[in-house]
Amino acid sequence: MEKTSSNTFFITTPIYYVNDKPHIGSALTTVTADFLARFYRLDGKKVFFAVGTDEHGSKIAQAAALAGKTPEDFVKILSLNFKQNWQNLNISFDDFIRTEEDRHKKAVILFLSKLKDSEYIYKGSYRGFYCNGCESFYEKTDLDENGNCKIHRQPVKLIEEENWFFALSRFSDILKEKIASNQIYIFPENRKNEILSFLNQGLKDVSISRQSVFWGIPLPFDQNQITYVWIDALINYISIIGFGQNEEMFYQFWPANLHLLGKDIARFHCIIWPALLLAVGLKPPQALFVHSFFTVEGKKMSKSLSNIISPSELIDKFGVDGTRYLLLKSLPRENDSDIQMKKLEDTYNADLKFGLGNLFSRVLTVALKHNIKNINPSKEDFPDLQKQVIQNINNYFEAIKTIDTEKAISAILHNITLVDILFDREKPWSLKIDEPKLKNIINFSIENLRLLSILIFPLMPETSFKIRKVLGLDTFEKLPTGALEKRLSWGYEKMTITSEIKHLFE
Ligand code: MSP
């Protein structure tokens, strides 16, 4: 998944349609990307984490008209709403791209001019069914039994117009080879297999422009046609790093290390996007992680069912870190997963309030009760349990490689449990305990807390800082390459308990 020759890591989320409000689906992808961006920064990589909004196309133009606004004003306000939501979730994005920005339009124009110079562009006439919700063309066989779009369950529109086409069909073999050999690494495996079996059916050429749409970027070689919104949108992944405008930056970060996306948009990302890049002589992305969907209390999340959960609803209940944790623990990988409020509350209480939160106050209370403030962990502090801590840290690292956030969290929870096991076994509150043993117990537990503060940082940065502050530790300002491994070694640094303990979770 990583570039071997360089220390950079370029990671992206999809750019979301501005007309929809942020919900736990879009928050999920964004928090997962943030988790990875923070992890790789901690590991000393030069990370570029890109997010943004998709602002063109007929769907947005219609929504603007319905709101009685010009599309320009409409997208500006709604884009800010996304940015604000991501800031509220403590998303550490390096840049936020809007497809209405000039730098993006310039990149699209340059990309399309290059495409026109290639042998893969031709003019033809298009006849097909268009779903406004998906902004996607369909054949009759793709529709449901009522002739509606299978995703939106809404009528599609028969469109017949002159369009420019991209000869996608000529890329079937090369894509198959690159995907099968993991040069373009699509995961989890079930998504890779789906894409491969789709490729096995042979690809059809795709239209890259629309005649009847006015809101978008005109083709540089045919001003009567507007760039198809999906082509426009995909190019965000290179416009944000300066394609055609800042070559140095562009080649520092391209090809992307990782695109994150949901299963509904896998074909655009895993097939059309790499083919477009190959057509203009650019490298395809290195890896694409395709997650599944959240359902809510057993039902598809949708406006008509009024069951859309917004990130702010969760933040009100569980705080920012709690929300991030719960989304990451529920990340649907191979299959959809169901979000149930009661389950989220139970998990919050078990894992955070009574898990990590209790551990924190339990350990510090014992240390302070015995007036132990200086902590100097050593290899002698319960080596049997230390071994298990290290094993769990290794499991955490393995889980991150495959973006198995649930597994990464389970490794964290195991380390929390080890302190409980130790306390129940040794009973440090008992008066009969001898002093060296007491020191061992405190050392082990606080060192474990220090390690946990590192492991939880990508998930819950504020909680990590709260723990580190009490232990007199820094907040990861200076981290050269490889520092993470060192920091995670047992007894890497001494600690002094500095301040009063507060509750980590309410
Ligand atoms: N604008 C396009 C993406 C262009 S990227 C070059 C788009 N936008 S979207 O606003 O519809 O957002 C789609 C993202 O949200 C996808 O990754 C999609 O999978 C995700 N989700 C939408 N509903 C979801 C769930 N119920 N659960 C999880 N993710 C979901 O498509």
XYZ file of C-alpha atoms and ligand atoms in Angstrom:
537
model
C 0.000 0.000 0.000
C 2.918 2.343 0.552
C 5.409 3.850 -1.833
C 8.675 2.169 -1.070
C 11.024 4.791 -2.392
C 9.607 7.817 -0.722
C 8.523 9.065 2.619
C 5.353 10.762 1.414
C 1.813 9.545 1.887
C -1.004 11.008 -0.186
C -4.445 10.026 1.028
C -7.876 11.177 -0.167
C -11.587 10.920 0.577
C -14.242 11.269 -2.114
C -15.321 14.845 -2.633
C -18.916 14.969 -1.459
C -21.843 16.416 -3.373
C -22.583 19.708 -1.689
C -26.338 19.376 -1.921
C -26.415 16.541 0.621
C -25.663 17.355 4.215
C -22.745 15.537 5.862
C -23.983 12.329 7.435
C -22.417 9.385 9.221
C -21.625 7.790 5.824
C -19.478 10.658 4.603
C -18.157 11.193 8.136
C -17.118 7.549 8.256
C -14.850 7.782 5.191
C -13.456 11.099 6.372
C -12.716 9.931 9.920
C -11.094 6.748 8.584
C -8.861 8.824 6.323
C -8.028 11.085 9.261
C -7.164 8.078 11.391
C -4.674 6.938 8.750
C -3.300 10.422 8.087
C -2.614 10.902 11.796
C -1.081 7.453 12.113
C 1.328 7.959 9.213
C 2.278 11.457 10.408
C 3.046 9.952 13.781
C 5.237 7.464 11.978
C 7.237 10.337 10.502
C 5.763 10.371 7.006
C 5.116 13.537 5.053
C 1.379 13.138 4.702
C -0.894 15.029 2.374
C -4.517 14.468 3.295
C -7.024 15.806 0.761
C -10.757 16.423 1.148
C -13.248 18.562 -0.735
C -16.636 19.095 -2.347
C -18.144 18.152 -5.703
C -20.036 21.207 -6.900
C -20.997 20.811 -10.573
C -23.549 18.886 -12.610
C -27.285 18.808 -13.125
C -28.138 17.538 -9.647
C -26.479 20.529 -7.969
C -27.895 22.989 -10.512
C -31.410 21.696 -9.836
C -30.949 21.818 -6.077
C -29.719 25.425 -6.344
C -32.731 26.396 -8.439
C -35.023 24.761 -5.925
C -33.392 26.762 -3.155
C -33.869 29.936 -5.210
C -30.123 30.571 -5.385
C -27.553 30.896 -8.132
C -25.430 27.735 -8.296
C -22.358 29.827 -7.405
C -23.878 31.117 -4.152
C -25.470 27.793 -3.363
C -22.267 25.752 -3.583
C -20.201 28.297 -1.713
C -22.395 28.163 1.380
C -22.836 24.397 1.368
C -19.180 23.732 0.841
C -18.430 25.750 3.965
C -20.862 23.553 5.828
C -18.821 20.473 4.920
C -15.599 22.147 5.928
C -17.121 23.166 9.251
C -18.377 19.646 9.900
C -14.955 18.175 9.265
C -13.363 20.756 11.521
C -15.890 19.868 14.213
C -14.796 16.253 13.907
C -11.164 17.310 14.323
C -10.241 16.189 10.804
C -6.622 17.118 10.117
C -6.947 17.665 6.356
C -4.065 19.436 4.649
C -6.214 20.995 1.957
C -9.852 21.259 0.975
C -10.647 21.456 -2.740
C -13.818 22.816 -4.293
C -14.461 21.951 -7.925
C -15.626 25.559 -8.422
C -12.136 26.839 -7.631
C -9.994 28.203 -10.451
C -7.061 25.930 -9.626
C -9.347 22.934 -10.148
C -10.866 24.265 -13.363
C -7.371 24.894 -14.762
C -6.342 21.335 -13.950
C -9.474 19.921 -15.598
C -8.869 21.929 -18.742
C -5.262 20.813 -18.939
C -6.171 17.184 -18.286
C -8.873 17.204 -20.964
C -6.583 18.860 -23.487
C -4.069 16.077 -22.892
C -6.820 13.521 -23.258
C -7.912 15.097 -26.552
C -4.327 14.786 -27.806
C -4.377 11.096 -26.956
C -5.869 8.510 -29.274
C -8.677 7.729 -26.856
C -11.191 10.509 -27.522
C -13.888 10.624 -30.187
C -17.265 12.205 -30.826
C -20.340 10.038 -30.931
C -23.976 10.037 -30.084
C -25.249 8.830 -26.789
C -28.531 7.183 -25.992
C -29.087 5.949 -22.492
C -30.769 6.381 -19.169
C -29.468 8.985 -16.782
C -29.962 8.946 -13.013
C -29.648 12.434 -11.645
C -29.022 11.172 -8.115
C -26.025 9.076 -9.192
C -25.061 11.490 -11.982
C -24.564 8.308 -13.927
C -25.604 6.733 -17.245
C -27.306 3.342 -17.183
C -28.447 0.717 -19.623
C -31.911 -0.753 -19.420
C -30.513 -3.933 -17.879
C -29.016 -1.930 -14.996
C -32.434 -0.665 -13.871
C -34.870 -2.265 -11.415
C -38.134 -3.987 -12.293
C -39.942 -0.621 -12.468
C -37.326 0.878 -14.732
C -35.940 2.993 -11.857
C -32.364 3.494 -10.693
C -31.475 0.666 -8.308
C -29.716 2.962 -5.872
C -32.128 5.879 -5.701
C -35.288 3.963 -6.692
C -36.211 7.016 -8.723
C -37.119 7.360 -12.405
C -34.261 7.805 -14.845
C -34.300 10.056 -17.876
C -33.784 8.831 -21.424
C -31.083 11.007 -22.894
C -30.061 11.229 -26.514
C -27.306 13.661 -27.346
C -23.996 14.213 -29.113
C -21.168 13.612 -26.648
C -17.452 13.181 -26.562
C -16.424 9.657 -25.665
C -13.478 8.101 -23.907
C -12.377 4.734 -25.317
C -12.528 2.946 -21.975
C -13.063 -0.384 -23.716
C -9.434 -0.377 -24.810
C -8.260 -0.474 -21.191
C -9.904 -3.741 -20.114
C -6.781 -5.873 -20.399
C -4.288 -3.507 -18.866
C -6.588 -2.766 -15.941
C -7.203 -6.455 -15.388
C -3.494 -7.097 -15.287
C -2.711 -4.209 -12.949
C -5.547 -5.028 -10.574
C -5.007 -8.779 -10.523
C -1.302 -8.260 -9.776
C -2.071 -5.640 -7.088
C -0.143 -2.915 -8.901
C -3.444 -1.157 -8.391
C -4.317 -2.635 -5.019
C -8.068 -2.790 -4.426
C -9.196 -4.026 -1.038
C -10.942 -5.674 0.766
C -10.627 -8.710 -1.481
C -14.362 -9.010 -2.263
C -14.314 -5.551 -3.893
C -11.256 -6.444 -5.935
C -13.025 -9.569 -7.165
C -16.138 -7.610 -8.076
C -14.100 -5.191 -10.145
C -12.234 -8.044 -11.822
C -15.427 -9.840 -12.748
C -16.846 -6.589 -14.106
C -13.704 -6.202 -16.213
C -14.103 -9.761 -17.449
C -17.382 -8.798 -19.079
C -15.470 -6.269 -21.195
C -15.750 -2.497 -20.839
C -17.874 -0.087 -22.846
C -16.711 3.370 -23.849
C -17.991 6.192 -21.682
C -19.249 9.655 -22.415
C -17.107 12.401 -20.876
C -19.302 15.380 -21.699
C -22.907 16.535 -21.535
C -24.717 18.786 -23.949
C -27.840 19.586 -22.001
C -26.118 20.615 -18.781
C -25.014 24.201 -18.176
C -23.414 24.056 -14.690
C -19.867 22.789 -15.026
C -16.598 23.197 -16.905
C -16.834 23.595 -20.705
C -14.590 21.230 -22.670
C -11.494 23.113 -23.823
C -11.930 21.740 -27.356
C -15.717 22.097 -27.621
C -17.290 24.974 -25.717
C -20.794 23.641 -26.411
C -20.199 20.682 -24.179
C -19.816 20.599 -20.416
C -17.406 18.149 -18.808
C -19.310 15.212 -17.348
C -19.416 15.833 -13.605
C -17.716 12.539 -12.692
C -14.707 13.255 -14.906
C -14.548 16.763 -13.460
C -14.756 15.344 -9.921
C -12.140 12.599 -10.282
C -9.598 15.151 -11.444
C -9.786 16.752 -7.966
C -7.311 14.132 -6.817
C -4.623 15.720 -8.936
C -5.743 19.343 -9.003
C -5.382 19.519 -5.227
C -1.698 18.661 -5.447
C -1.013 21.176 -8.194
C -1.391 19.226 -11.463
C -0.192 21.514 -14.261
C 0.423 24.328 -11.820
C 2.933 23.141 -9.265
C 4.932 20.336 -10.836
C 7.245 19.900 -7.884
C 4.428 19.312 -5.479
C 2.535 17.192 -7.953
C 5.363 14.728 -8.507
C 6.169 14.670 -4.816
C 2.741 13.212 -4.062
C 1.450 11.509 -7.221
C 0.566 8.640 -7.545
C -1.782 8.717 -4.581
C -0.983 6.110 -1.941
C -4.588 5.594 -1.051
C -8.045 6.633 -2.204
C -10.842 5.859 0.273
C -14.372 5.453 -1.047
C -17.671 3.660 -0.662
C -18.780 0.639 -2.682
C -21.320 2.670 -4.704
C -18.583 4.615 -6.423
C -16.073 1.796 -6.877
C -16.327 1.532 -10.689
C -15.653 5.242 -11.209
C -12.594 5.021 -8.987
C -11.218 1.582 -9.758
C -11.854 1.534 -13.506
C -12.549 4.895 -15.129
C -10.072 6.897 -13.049
C -7.023 4.641 -13.568
C -7.845 4.350 -17.286
C -8.068 8.127 -17.691
C -4.717 8.518 -15.968
C -3.086 5.869 -18.131
C -4.529 7.531 -21.233
C -2.690 10.785 -20.480
C 0.502 9.020 -19.411
C 0.114 9.371 -15.648
C 0.487 6.609 -13.085
C -2.701 5.114 -11.608
C -3.298 5.322 -7.851
C -1.470 2.724 -5.795
C -4.326 1.558 -3.613
C -8.061 1.961 -3.200
C -9.940 0.991 -0.072
C -13.610 0.389 -0.821
C -15.813 0.236 2.260
C -19.401 -0.930 2.535
C -22.417 0.975 3.821
C -23.993 1.845 7.113
C -27.621 1.000 7.514
C -29.582 2.570 10.375
C -31.644 0.319 12.645
C -31.767 -2.213 9.811
C -32.808 0.234 7.090
C -31.013 2.005 4.281
C -30.236 5.575 5.291
C -32.383 7.869 3.184
C -34.115 11.224 3.169
C -37.490 9.647 2.539
C -37.175 7.488 5.659
C -35.908 10.513 7.656
C -33.343 8.278 9.294
C -30.199 10.119 8.281
C -27.843 10.542 11.232
C -25.656 13.631 11.147
C -22.184 13.748 12.694
C -23.333 16.547 15.028
C -26.043 14.323 16.480
C -23.368 11.857 17.523
C -21.014 14.582 18.748
C -23.765 15.911 21.042
C -24.138 12.471 22.578
C -20.610 11.088 22.598
C -18.282 14.051 22.153
C -15.855 14.409 19.240
C -13.497 11.626 20.247
C -16.357 9.337 21.202
C -17.939 9.844 17.783
C -14.693 9.189 15.976
C -14.146 6.037 18.018
C -17.645 4.689 17.407
C -17.470 5.336 13.657
C -14.101 3.632 13.404
C -15.208 0.667 15.466
C -18.255 0.247 13.194
C -16.433 0.711 9.870
C -18.166 -1.623 7.410
C -15.480 -3.417 5.429
C -16.604 -6.450 3.400
C -20.263 -6.104 4.377
C -22.704 -3.401 5.372
C -23.026 -2.805 9.076
C -25.998 -1.637 11.034
C -25.892 1.435 13.256
C -28.125 1.214 16.308
C -28.150 4.015 18.849
C -28.503 1.643 21.784
C -25.508 -0.338 20.589
C -23.438 2.815 20.208
C -24.317 3.869 23.750
C -23.396 0.452 25.121
C -20.072 0.481 23.269
C -19.319 4.007 24.431
C -19.957 3.043 28.024
C -18.145 -0.285 27.938
C -15.069 0.718 25.936
C -14.558 4.361 26.778
C -16.317 5.439 29.943
C -15.830 2.238 31.930
C -12.936 0.883 29.858
C -10.245 3.418 29.084
C -11.771 6.093 31.329
C -11.909 3.860 34.383
C -8.468 2.463 33.786
C -7.046 5.963 33.701
C -8.581 7.082 36.971
C -8.078 3.729 38.674
C -4.356 3.643 37.967
C -3.700 7.267 38.819
C -5.737 7.101 41.995
C -3.601 4.216 43.279
C -0.369 5.976 42.274
C -1.320 9.220 43.962
C -2.683 7.459 47.029
C 0.765 5.978 47.563
C 2.367 9.267 46.647
C 4.208 7.829 43.647
C 4.700 10.539 41.043
C 7.891 9.601 39.273
C 7.486 6.693 36.940
C 10.441 4.800 35.584
C 9.239 1.634 33.868
C 11.625 -1.286 33.484
C 11.795 -4.706 31.882
C 11.201 -6.189 35.363
C 7.618 -4.965 35.560
C 5.618 -8.146 34.951
C 7.450 -9.438 31.859
C 4.680 -11.948 31.131
C 2.140 -9.159 30.735
C 4.619 -6.918 28.926
C 4.963 -9.578 26.283
C 1.238 -9.502 25.745
C 1.213 -5.714 25.496
C 3.836 -5.856 22.762
C 1.941 -8.593 20.928
C -1.179 -6.415 20.960
C 0.788 -3.472 19.600
C 2.002 -5.675 16.765
C -1.593 -6.701 16.076
C -2.562 -3.033 15.963
C 0.103 -2.363 13.324
C -1.011 -5.352 11.267
C -4.629 -4.167 11.431
C -3.700 -0.730 10.137
C -2.087 -2.236 7.052
C -5.467 -3.608 6.007
C -7.488 -0.695 7.459
C -9.174 -3.072 9.851
C -10.084 -0.443 12.405
C -12.162 -2.840 14.464
C -9.134 -5.102 14.883
C -6.907 -2.149 15.719
C -9.400 -1.153 18.392
C -9.591 -4.666 19.709
C -5.806 -4.620 20.214
C -6.193 -1.416 22.229
C -8.977 -2.933 24.320
C -6.837 -5.982 25.060
C -4.124 -3.768 26.475
C -6.669 -2.029 28.680
C -7.843 -5.387 29.969
C -4.299 -6.391 30.918
C -4.221 -3.709 33.602
C -7.537 -4.914 34.950
C -6.134 -8.436 35.054
C -3.067 -7.193 36.922
C -5.083 -5.189 39.427
C -7.433 -8.057 40.139
C -4.464 -10.408 40.527
C -2.211 -8.214 42.691
C -4.736 -6.003 44.492
C -2.558 -2.877 44.759
C -5.064 -1.209 47.079
C -4.427 -3.801 49.777
C -2.394 -2.643 52.750
C -0.300 -5.778 52.812
C 1.362 -5.180 49.459
C 5.107 -4.585 49.626
C 6.634 -1.482 48.152
C 8.763 -2.899 45.294
C 5.777 -4.838 44.046
C 3.584 -1.777 44.271
C 6.114 0.158 42.197
C 6.117 -2.615 39.588
C 2.355 -2.463 39.371
C 2.252 1.304 39.010
C 5.108 1.255 36.500
C 3.458 -1.386 34.395
C 0.074 0.294 34.418
C 1.294 3.792 33.709
C 3.667 2.623 31.002
C 0.734 0.832 29.454
C -1.242 4.084 29.639
C 1.616 5.893 27.906
C 1.606 3.322 25.122
C -2.175 3.559 24.895
C -1.924 7.344 24.552
C 0.117 6.730 21.390
C -2.120 3.993 20.003
C -5.311 5.952 20.516
C -3.943 9.204 19.117
C -5.072 8.573 15.509
C -8.558 7.697 16.754
C -9.006 10.094 19.640
C -6.393 12.850 19.495
C -7.841 14.981 22.294
C -8.128 12.066 24.710
C -4.571 11.087 23.884
C -3.401 14.601 24.759
C -5.372 14.599 28.011
C -3.621 11.421 29.117
C -0.226 12.652 27.992
C -0.620 15.941 29.815
C -1.292 14.198 33.104
C 1.738 11.961 32.549
C 3.948 14.946 31.716
C 4.487 13.825 28.117
C 4.786 15.867 24.904
C 2.130 16.033 22.221
C 4.134 14.542 19.359
C 5.535 17.838 18.063
C 8.842 16.470 16.867
C 8.751 13.107 15.247
C 11.489 12.028 12.885
C 10.994 8.987 10.652
C 10.821 5.723 12.504
C 10.208 7.507 15.780
C 6.982 5.688 16.363
C 8.595 2.301 16.788
C 11.073 3.761 19.269
C 8.382 5.529 21.203
C 6.512 2.299 21.494
C 9.388 0.450 23.085
C 8.929 -0.423 26.761
C 10.385 2.217 29.081
C 11.219 4.647 26.255
C 10.838 7.609 28.586
C 10.422 8.455 32.234
C 7.252 10.130 33.363
C 6.153 12.443 36.125
C 2.526 12.663 37.023
C 1.905 16.371 36.744
C -1.645 17.402 37.185
C -4.907 16.465 38.736
C -6.770 13.629 37.118
C -9.907 14.507 35.276
C -12.521 12.224 33.815
C -11.599 11.251 30.281
C -15.206 10.628 29.266
C -18.426 12.038 30.660
N -19.397 13.329 -5.498
C -19.278 11.910 -5.566
C -17.855 11.466 -5.294
C -16.852 12.041 -6.224
S -15.243 11.569 -5.779
C -14.307 11.973 -7.089
C -20.197 11.275 -4.562
N -20.527 12.035 -3.522
S -21.533 11.648 -2.332
O -21.779 12.866 -1.610
O -22.631 10.948 -2.850
O -20.701 10.811 -1.316
C -20.422 9.600 -1.517
C -19.634 8.986 -0.396
O -20.403 8.780 0.788
C -19.264 7.655 -0.929
O -18.012 7.222 -0.523
C -20.373 6.813 -0.379
O -20.043 5.508 -0.384
C -20.518 7.405 1.017
N -21.791 7.033 1.577
C -23.026 7.464 1.229
N -23.941 6.802 1.990
C -23.312 5.930 2.810
C -23.692 5.053 3.824
N -24.957 4.859 4.144
N -22.725 4.384 4.484
C -21.401 4.579 4.220
N -21.017 5.403 3.279
C -21.941 6.024 2.488
O -20.536 10.136 -4.734
